[in-house]
Coordinates of C-alpha atoms (C1' of nucleotides) in Angstrom, one line a residue:
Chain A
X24 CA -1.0 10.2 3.2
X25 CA -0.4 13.5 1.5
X26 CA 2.0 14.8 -0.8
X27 CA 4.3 16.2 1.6
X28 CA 7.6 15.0 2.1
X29 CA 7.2 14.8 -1.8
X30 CA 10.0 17.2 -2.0
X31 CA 9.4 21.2 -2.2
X32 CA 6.7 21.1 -4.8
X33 CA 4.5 18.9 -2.9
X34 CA 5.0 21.2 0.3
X35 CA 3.9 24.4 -2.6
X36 CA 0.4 22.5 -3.2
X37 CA -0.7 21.3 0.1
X38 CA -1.3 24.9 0.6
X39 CA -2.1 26.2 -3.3
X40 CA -3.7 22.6 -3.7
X41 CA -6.3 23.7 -0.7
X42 CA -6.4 27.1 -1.5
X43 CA -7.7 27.0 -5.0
X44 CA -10.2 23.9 -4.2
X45 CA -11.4 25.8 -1.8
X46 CA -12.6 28.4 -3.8
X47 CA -10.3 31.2 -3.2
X48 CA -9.7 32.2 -6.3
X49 CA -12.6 32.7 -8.7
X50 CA -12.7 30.9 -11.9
X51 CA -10.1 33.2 -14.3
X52 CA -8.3 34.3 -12.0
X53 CA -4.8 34.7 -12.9
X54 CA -1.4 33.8 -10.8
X55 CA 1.6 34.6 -12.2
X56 CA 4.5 31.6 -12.0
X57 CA 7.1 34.0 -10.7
X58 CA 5.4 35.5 -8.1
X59 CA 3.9 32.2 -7.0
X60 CA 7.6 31.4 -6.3
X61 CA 8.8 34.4 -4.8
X62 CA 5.6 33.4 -2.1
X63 CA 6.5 30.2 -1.6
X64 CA 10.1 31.4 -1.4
X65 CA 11.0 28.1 -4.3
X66 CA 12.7 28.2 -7.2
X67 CA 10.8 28.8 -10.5
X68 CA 11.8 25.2 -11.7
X69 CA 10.0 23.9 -8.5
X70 CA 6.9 26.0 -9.0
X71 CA 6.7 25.0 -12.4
X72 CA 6.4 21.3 -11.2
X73 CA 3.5 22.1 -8.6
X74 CA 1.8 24.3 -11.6
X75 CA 2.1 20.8 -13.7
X76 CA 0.3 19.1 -11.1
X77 CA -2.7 21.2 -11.1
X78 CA -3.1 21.5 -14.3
X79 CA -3.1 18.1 -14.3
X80 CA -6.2 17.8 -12.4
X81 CA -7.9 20.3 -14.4
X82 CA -7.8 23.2 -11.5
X83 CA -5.4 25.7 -13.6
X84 CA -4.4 26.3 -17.1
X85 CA -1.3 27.6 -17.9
X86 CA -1.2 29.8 -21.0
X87 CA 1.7 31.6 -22.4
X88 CA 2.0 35.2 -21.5
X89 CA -1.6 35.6 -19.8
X90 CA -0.2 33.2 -16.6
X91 CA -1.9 30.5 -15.3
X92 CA -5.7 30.8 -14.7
X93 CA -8.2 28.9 -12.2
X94 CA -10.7 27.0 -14.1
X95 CA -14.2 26.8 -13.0
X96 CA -15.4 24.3 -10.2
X97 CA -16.9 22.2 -13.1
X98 CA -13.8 21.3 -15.0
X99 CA -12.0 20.1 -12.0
X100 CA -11.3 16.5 -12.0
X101 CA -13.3 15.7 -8.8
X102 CA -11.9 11.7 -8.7
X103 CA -8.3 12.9 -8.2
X104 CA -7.7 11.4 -4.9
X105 CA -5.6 14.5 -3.6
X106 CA -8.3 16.7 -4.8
X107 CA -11.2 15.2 -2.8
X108 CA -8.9 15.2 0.3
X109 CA -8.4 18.9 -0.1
X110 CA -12.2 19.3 -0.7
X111 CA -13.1 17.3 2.4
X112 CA -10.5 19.2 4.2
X113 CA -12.0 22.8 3.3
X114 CA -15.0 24.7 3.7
X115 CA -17.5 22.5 1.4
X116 CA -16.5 19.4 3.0
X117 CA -20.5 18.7 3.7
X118 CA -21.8 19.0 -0.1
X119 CA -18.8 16.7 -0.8
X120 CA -19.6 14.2 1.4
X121 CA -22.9 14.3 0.2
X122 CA -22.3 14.0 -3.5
X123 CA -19.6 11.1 -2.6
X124 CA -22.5 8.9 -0.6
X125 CA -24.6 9.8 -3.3
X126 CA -21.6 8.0 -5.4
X127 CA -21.5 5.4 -3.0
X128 CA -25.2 4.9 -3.2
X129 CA -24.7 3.9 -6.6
X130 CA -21.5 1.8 -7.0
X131 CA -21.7 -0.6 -3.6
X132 CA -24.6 -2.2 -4.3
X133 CA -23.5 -3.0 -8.2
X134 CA -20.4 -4.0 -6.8
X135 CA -21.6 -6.2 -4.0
X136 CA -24.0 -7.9 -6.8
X137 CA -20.6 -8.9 -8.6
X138 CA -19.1 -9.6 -5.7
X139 CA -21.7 -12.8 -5.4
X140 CA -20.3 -13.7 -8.3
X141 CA -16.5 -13.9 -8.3
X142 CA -15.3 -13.3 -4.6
X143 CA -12.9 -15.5 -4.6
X144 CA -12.9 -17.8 -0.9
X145 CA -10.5 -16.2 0.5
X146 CA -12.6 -12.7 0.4
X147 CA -15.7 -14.7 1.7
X148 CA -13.8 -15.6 4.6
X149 CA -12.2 -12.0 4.8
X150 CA -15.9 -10.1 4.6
X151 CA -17.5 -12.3 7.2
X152 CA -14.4 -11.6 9.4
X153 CA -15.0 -8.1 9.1
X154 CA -18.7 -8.3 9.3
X155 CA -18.5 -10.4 12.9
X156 CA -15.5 -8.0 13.3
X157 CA -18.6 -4.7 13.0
X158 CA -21.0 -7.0 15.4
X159 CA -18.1 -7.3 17.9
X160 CA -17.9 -3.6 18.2
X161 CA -21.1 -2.6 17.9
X162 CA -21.7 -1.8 21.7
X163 CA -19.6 0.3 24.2
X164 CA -18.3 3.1 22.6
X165 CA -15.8 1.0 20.6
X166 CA -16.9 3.0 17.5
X167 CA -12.5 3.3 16.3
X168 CA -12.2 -0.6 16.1
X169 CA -16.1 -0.7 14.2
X170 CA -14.4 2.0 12.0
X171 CA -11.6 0.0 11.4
X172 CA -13.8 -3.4 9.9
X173 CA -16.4 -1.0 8.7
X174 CA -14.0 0.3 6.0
X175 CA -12.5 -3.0 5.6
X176 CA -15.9 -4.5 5.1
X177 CA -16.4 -2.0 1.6
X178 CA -13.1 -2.6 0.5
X179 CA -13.1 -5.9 0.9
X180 CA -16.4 -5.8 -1.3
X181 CA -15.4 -2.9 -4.1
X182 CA -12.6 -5.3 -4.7
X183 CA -14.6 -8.2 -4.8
X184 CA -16.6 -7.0 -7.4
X185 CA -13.9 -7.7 -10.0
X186 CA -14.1 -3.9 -11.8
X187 CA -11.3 -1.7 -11.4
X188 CA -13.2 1.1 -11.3
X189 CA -15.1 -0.5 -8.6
X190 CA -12.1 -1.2 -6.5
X191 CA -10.5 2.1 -6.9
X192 CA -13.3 3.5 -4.6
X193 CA -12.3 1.7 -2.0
X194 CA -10.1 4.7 -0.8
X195 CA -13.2 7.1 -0.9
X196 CA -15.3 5.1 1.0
X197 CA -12.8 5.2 3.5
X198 CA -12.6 8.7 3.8
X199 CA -16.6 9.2 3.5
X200 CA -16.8 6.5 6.6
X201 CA -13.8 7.8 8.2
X202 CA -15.4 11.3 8.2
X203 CA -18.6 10.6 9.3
X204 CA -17.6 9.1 12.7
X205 CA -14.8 11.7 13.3
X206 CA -16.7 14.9 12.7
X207 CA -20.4 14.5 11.7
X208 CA -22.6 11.9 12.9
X209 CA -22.0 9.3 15.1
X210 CA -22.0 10.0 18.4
X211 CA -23.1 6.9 20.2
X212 CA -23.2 3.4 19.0
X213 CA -24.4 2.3 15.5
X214 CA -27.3 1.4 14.4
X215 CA -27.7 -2.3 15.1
X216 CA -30.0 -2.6 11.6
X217 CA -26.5 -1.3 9.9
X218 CA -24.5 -4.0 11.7
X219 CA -26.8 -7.1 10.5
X220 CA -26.9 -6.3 7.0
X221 CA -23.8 -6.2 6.5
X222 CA -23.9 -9.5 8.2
X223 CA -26.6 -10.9 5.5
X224 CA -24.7 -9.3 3.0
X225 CA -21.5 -11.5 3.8
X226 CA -23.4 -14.5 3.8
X227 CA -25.3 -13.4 0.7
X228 CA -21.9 -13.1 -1.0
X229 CA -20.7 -16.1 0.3
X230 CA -24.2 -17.7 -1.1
X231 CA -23.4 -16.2 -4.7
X232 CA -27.1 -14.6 -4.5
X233 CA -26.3 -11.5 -6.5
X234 CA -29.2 -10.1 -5.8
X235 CA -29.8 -10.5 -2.4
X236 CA -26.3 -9.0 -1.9
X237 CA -27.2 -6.6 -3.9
X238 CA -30.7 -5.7 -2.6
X239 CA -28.7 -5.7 0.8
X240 CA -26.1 -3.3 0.0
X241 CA -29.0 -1.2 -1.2
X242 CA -30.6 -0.4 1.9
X243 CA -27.2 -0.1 3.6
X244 CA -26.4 2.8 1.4
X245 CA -29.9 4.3 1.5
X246 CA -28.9 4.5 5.3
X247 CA -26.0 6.6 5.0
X248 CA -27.9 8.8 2.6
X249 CA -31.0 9.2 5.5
X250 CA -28.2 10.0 7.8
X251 CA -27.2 12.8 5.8
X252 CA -30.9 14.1 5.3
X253 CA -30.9 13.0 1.1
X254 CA -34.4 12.0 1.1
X255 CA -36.3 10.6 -1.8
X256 CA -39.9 11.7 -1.3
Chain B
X15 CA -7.8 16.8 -26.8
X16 CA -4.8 15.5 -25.8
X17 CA -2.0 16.6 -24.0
X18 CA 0.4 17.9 -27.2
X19 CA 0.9 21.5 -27.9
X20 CA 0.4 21.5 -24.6
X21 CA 4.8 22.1 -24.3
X22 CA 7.4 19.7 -24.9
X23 CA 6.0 17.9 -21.6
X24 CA 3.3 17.0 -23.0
X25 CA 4.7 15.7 -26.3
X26 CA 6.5 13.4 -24.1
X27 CA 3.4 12.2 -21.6
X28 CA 1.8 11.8 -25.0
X29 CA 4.4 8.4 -25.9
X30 CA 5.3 7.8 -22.3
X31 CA 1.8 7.5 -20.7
X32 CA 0.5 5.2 -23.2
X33 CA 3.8 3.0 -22.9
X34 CA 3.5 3.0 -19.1
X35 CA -0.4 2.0 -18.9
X36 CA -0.2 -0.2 -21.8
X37 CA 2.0 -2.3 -19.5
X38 CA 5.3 -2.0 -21.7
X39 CA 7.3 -1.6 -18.1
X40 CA 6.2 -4.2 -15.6
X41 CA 5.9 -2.8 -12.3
X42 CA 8.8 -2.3 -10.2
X43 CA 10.6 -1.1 -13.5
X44 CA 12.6 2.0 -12.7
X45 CA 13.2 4.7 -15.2
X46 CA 16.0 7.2 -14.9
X47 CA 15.4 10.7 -15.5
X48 CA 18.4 11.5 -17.5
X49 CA 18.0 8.8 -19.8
X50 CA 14.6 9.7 -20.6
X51 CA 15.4 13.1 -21.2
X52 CA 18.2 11.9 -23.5
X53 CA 15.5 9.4 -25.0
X54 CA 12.8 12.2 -25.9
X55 CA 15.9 14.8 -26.3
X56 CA 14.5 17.6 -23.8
X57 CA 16.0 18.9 -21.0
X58 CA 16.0 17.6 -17.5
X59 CA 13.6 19.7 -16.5
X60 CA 10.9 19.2 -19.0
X61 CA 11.4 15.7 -18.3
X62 CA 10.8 16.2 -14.5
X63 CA 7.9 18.1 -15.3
X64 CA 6.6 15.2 -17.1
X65 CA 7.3 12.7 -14.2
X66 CA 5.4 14.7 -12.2
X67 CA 2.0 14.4 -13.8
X68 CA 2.3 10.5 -14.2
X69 CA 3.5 10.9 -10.5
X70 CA -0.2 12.6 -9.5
X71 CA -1.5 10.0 -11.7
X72 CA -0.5 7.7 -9.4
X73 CA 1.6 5.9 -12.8
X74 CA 4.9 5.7 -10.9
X75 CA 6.7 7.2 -7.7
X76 CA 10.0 8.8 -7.9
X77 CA 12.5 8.3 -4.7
X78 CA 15.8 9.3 -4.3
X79 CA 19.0 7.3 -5.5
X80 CA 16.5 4.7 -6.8
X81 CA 14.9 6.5 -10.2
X82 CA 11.2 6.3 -11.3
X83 CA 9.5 3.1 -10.6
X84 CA 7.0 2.1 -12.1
X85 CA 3.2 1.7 -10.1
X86 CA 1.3 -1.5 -10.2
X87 CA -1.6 -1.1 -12.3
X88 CA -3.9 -1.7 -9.0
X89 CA -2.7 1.9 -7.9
X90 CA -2.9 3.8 -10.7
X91 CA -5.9 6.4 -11.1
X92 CA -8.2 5.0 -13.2
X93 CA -11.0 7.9 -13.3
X94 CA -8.3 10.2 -14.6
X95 CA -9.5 11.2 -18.1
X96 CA -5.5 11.5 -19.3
X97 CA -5.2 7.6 -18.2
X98 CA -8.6 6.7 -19.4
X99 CA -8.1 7.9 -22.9
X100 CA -4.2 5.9 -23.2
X101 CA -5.8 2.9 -21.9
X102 CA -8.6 3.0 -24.5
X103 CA -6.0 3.9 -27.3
X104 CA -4.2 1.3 -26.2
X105 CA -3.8 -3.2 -26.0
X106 CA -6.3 -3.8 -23.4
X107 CA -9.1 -1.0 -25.0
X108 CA -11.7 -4.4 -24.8
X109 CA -10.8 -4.4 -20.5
X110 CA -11.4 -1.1 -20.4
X111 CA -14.9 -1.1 -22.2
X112 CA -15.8 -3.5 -20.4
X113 CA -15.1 -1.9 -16.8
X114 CA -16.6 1.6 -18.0
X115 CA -20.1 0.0 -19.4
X116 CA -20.1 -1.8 -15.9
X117 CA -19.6 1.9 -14.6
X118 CA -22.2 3.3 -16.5
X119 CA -24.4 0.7 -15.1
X120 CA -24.0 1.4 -12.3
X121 CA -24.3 5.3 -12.2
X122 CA -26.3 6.2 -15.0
X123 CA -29.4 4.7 -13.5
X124 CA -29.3 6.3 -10.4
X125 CA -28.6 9.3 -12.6
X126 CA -31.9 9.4 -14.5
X127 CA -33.9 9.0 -11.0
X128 CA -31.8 12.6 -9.7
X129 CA -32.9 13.8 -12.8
X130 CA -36.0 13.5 -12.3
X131 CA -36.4 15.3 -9.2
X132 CA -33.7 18.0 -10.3
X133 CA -33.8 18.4 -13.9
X134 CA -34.6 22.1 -15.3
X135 CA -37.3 22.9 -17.8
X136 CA -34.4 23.9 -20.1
X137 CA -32.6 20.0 -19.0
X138 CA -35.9 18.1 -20.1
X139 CA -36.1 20.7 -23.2
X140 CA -32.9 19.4 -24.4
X141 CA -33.4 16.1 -23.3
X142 CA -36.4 15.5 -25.9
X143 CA -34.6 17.0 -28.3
X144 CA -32.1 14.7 -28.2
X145 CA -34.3 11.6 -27.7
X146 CA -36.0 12.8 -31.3
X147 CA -32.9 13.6 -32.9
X148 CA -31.9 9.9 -32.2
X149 CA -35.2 8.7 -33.7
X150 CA -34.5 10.9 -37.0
X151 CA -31.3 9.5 -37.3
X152 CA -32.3 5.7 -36.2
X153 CA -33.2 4.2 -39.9
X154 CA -30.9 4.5 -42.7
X155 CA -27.3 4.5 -42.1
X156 CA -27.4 8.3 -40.5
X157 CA -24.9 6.8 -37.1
X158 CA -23.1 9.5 -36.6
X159 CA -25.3 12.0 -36.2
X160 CA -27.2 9.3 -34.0
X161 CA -24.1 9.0 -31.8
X162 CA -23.9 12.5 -31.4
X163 CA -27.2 12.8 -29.9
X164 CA -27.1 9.8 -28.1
X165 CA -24.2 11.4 -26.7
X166 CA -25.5 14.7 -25.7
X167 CA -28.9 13.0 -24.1
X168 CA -26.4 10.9 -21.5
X169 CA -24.3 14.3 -20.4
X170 CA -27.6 16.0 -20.1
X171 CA -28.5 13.1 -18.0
X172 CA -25.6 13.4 -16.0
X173 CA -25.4 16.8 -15.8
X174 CA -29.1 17.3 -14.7
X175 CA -28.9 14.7 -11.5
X176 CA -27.1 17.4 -10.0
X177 CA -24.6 15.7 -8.7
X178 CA -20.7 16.8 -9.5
X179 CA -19.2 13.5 -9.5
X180 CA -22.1 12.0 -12.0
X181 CA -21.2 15.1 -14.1
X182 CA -17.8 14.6 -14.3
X183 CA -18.6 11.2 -16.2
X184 CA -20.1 12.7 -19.6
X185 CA -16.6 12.3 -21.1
X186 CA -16.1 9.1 -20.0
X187 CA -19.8 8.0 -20.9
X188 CA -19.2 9.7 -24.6
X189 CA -15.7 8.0 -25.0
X190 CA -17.7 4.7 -24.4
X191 CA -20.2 5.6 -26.8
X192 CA -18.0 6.3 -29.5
X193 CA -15.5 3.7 -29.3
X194 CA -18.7 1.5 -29.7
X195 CA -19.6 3.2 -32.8
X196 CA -16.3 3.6 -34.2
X197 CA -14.6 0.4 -34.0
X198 CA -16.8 -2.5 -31.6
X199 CA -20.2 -2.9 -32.3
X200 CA -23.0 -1.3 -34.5
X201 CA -22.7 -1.9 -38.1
X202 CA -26.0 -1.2 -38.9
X203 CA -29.0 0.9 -37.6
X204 CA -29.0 1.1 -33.5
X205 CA -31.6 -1.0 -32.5
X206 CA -35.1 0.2 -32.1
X207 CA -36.1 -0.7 -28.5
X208 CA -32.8 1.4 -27.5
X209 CA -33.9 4.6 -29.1
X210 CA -37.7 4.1 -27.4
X211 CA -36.3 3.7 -24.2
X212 CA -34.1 7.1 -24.5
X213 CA -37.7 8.7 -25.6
X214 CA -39.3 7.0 -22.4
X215 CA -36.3 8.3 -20.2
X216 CA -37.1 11.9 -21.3
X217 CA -40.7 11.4 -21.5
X218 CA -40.2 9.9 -17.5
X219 CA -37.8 12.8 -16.7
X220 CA -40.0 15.3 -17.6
X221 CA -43.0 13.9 -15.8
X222 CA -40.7 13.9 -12.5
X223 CA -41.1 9.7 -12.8
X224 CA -37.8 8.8 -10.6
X225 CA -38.6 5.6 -10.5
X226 CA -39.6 5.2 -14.2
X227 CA -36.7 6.9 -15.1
X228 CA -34.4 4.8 -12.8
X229 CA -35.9 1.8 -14.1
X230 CA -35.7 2.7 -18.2
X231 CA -32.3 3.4 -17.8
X232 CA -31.3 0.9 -16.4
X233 CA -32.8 -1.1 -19.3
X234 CA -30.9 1.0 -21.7
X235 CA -27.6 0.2 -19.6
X236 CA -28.3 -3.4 -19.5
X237 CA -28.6 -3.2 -23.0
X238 CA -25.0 -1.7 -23.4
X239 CA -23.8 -4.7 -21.4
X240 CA -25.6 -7.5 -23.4
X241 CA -23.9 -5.8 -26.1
X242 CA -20.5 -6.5 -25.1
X243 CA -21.5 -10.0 -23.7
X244 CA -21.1 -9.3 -20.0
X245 CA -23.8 -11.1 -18.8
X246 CA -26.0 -12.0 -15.5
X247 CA -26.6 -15.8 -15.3
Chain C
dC27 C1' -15.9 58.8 -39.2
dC28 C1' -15.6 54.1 -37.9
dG29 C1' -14.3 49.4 -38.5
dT30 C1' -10.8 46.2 -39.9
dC31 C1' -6.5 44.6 -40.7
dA32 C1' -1.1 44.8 -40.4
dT33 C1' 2.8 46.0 -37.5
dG34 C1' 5.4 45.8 -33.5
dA35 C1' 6.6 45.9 -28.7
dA36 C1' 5.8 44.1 -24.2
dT37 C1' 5.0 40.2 -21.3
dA38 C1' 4.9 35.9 -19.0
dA39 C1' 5.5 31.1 -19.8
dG40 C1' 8.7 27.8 -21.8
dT41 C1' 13.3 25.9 -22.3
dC42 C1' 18.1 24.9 -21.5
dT43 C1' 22.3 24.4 -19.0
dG44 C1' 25.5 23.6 -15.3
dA45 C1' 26.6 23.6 -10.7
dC46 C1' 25.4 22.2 -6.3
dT47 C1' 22.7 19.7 -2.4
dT48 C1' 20.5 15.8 -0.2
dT49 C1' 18.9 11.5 0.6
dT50 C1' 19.3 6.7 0.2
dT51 C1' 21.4 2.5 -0.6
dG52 C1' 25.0 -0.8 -1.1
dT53 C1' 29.4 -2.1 0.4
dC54 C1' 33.4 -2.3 2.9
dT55 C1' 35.6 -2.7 7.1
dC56 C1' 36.1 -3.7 11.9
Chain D
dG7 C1' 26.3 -7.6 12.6
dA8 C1' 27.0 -2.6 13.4
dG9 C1' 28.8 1.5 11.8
dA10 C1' 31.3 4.3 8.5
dC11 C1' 32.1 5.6 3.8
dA12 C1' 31.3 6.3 -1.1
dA13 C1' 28.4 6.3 -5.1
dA14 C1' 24.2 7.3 -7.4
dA15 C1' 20.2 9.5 -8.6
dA16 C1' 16.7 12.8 -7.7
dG17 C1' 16.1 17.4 -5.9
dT18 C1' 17.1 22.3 -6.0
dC19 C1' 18.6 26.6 -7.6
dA20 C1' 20.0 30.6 -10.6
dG21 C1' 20.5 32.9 -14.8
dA22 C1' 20.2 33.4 -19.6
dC23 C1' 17.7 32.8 -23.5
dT24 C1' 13.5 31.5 -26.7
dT25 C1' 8.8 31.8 -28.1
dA26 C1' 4.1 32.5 -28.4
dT27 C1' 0.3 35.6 -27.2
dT28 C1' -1.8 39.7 -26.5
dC29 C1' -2.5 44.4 -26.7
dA30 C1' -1.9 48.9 -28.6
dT31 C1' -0.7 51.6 -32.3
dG32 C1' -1.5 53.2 -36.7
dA33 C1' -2.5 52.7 -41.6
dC34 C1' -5.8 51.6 -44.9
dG35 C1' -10.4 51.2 -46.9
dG36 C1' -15.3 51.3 -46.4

DNA sequence: CCGTCATGAATAAGTCTGACTTTTTGTCTC
DNA sequence: GAGACAAAAAGTCAGACTTATTCATGACGG
């Protein structure tokens, strides 16, 4: 889900969006409104919208009579859903990955602590169908339907964990597990150590031991960071 | 630094974005464009402009023949700094403490071990720095220039773990900090253990301790939460 | 002779207005 | 209930105008 269809201006930055994230400009370079417009063959009214957007996410700045200038990598506001889709999509889709599982490596094992404490029943019952889900995929090449409660699994857990913050990962995750099957890793079936801990983690939830979940979630996530070569000699 | 000056736009995200995540329109609501740019008395466009952002924020979605409707609060972007800073201005400013020191938790740890292995000489320079600043202005009233170096040893923190996404949160983590200063907790002088912890951290940082760090840290964040009475029975 | 401080013109974003298009939805009819 | 019609609101465009910012020019004073 992109911003096309979102009218002209979202059609404007699914290629500026992309373009600039990717690093095609360098930080202070200028583009001009008008001839922005004139490129994208849109009125200036529509430009100005898309030019609204990325400022919003701290890509441009718009400044009166200079134009509207990249700003450096570092400003960008990396946890603007549309901008990490761009980033995966683009050239330095690996370092992203890697600095999201780093993320990842942080929050899901908080979040599955909390999780012991105030899943609610009915997302008990909802992670151990998605962990029996994982086991009944596990073997046979049926790595789209292990993808499918894989992701479910971490949702189901970020929102779990009570903390909006925590829940508005869930999407990320997605994307970081998504990714990894589709283009990097993954080629044959996963790792059956994977597959039963996130079995023990549903039951550790479903136990309320906090920290067995979390101790759990810990080594699931020290696995995707091995698989990705972060070491921590 | 807010969104005013920034054009008429952003005079008008300025009342509209805190009105919208304050929950003044429940969701579903739907907002018409030409009444809101009667309302802030600005043209159509600027108005547009403006629905645009809180569109990329994820606040509302505008469709055709229907108006602006207003998001649930489970979809907007939470990690957007704009949205961050209107909740914390705003009713539920307690909520979203709490959710950001349960954030911190969670990062800042993990943080201080990256640190460790990444940090510069300049990084652990500054880092001491700020760890004895805090202990010069620890006794006698002297809080804010406590805060302000309690603030500055957390970004370096962040900024030395090398990772873009734990960078990104020095606003966030100073925005916390302050708010606990200005209007929560802390009366009197911080307490002690907390400022010999931060010397620890550096101390552990420095030495290339991971662990140590990792660990000290996550005393410090457990501290933060104790302070705002989330707790870990 | 050089640095600093007005003055002014050029420039690009910012704003407004009005007319028109397009999509969606609700309703009316058959 | 299916299809046609009409209304409503966002979407788009074009053009004229406003305003802030920057740069260059030149005057003044050191």
């Amino acid at each position: 889900m992109s911003t096309a269809g979102r009218g002209l201006h979202g059609h404007v930055l699914d290629t500026l969006g992309p373009e600039i994230t990717a690093g095609e400009y360098p930080p202070g370079s200028v583009l001009r409104t008008d001839e922005l417009a004139q490129r994208f063959d849109v009125s200036r009214s529509v430009m100005r919208e898309a030019v609204r957007v990325l400022e919003s996410m701290y890509l441009v700045e718009s400044r009166r009579r200079v134009g509207v200038t990249v700003r450096p990598k570092s400003e960008w506001n990396v946890y603007d859903p549309q901008v990490i889709r761009w980033r995966l999509a683009g050239a330095d889709r690996p370092r992203q990955l890697r600095s999201l599982t780093v993320l990842r490596s942080a929050i899901e094992p908080v979040a599955a602590g909390l999780a012991a404490r105030h899943a609610t029943s009915e997302q008990c019952a909802e992670l151990t169908e998605c962990a029996l889900g994982m086991v009944a995929h596990s073997r046979g090449h049926k790595l789209e339907g292990y993808l499918l409660h894989d992701v479910a699994f971490h949702r189901v857990i970020l929102e779990a964990s009570g903390n909006e913050m925590f829940a508005r990962l869930g999407d990320v995750v997605a994307e970081v597990l998504t990714g990894r099957t589709q283009h990097d890793v993954m080629f044959e079936d996963p790792d059956p150590a994977a597959v039963t801990l996130h079995v023990q983690v549903a039951e550790a939830v479903r136990a309320g031991d906090a920290g067995r979940a979390e101790e759990l979630t810990r080594e699931i996530t020290v696995g995707a960071l091995q698989e990705l070569d972060i070491l921590a000699p």
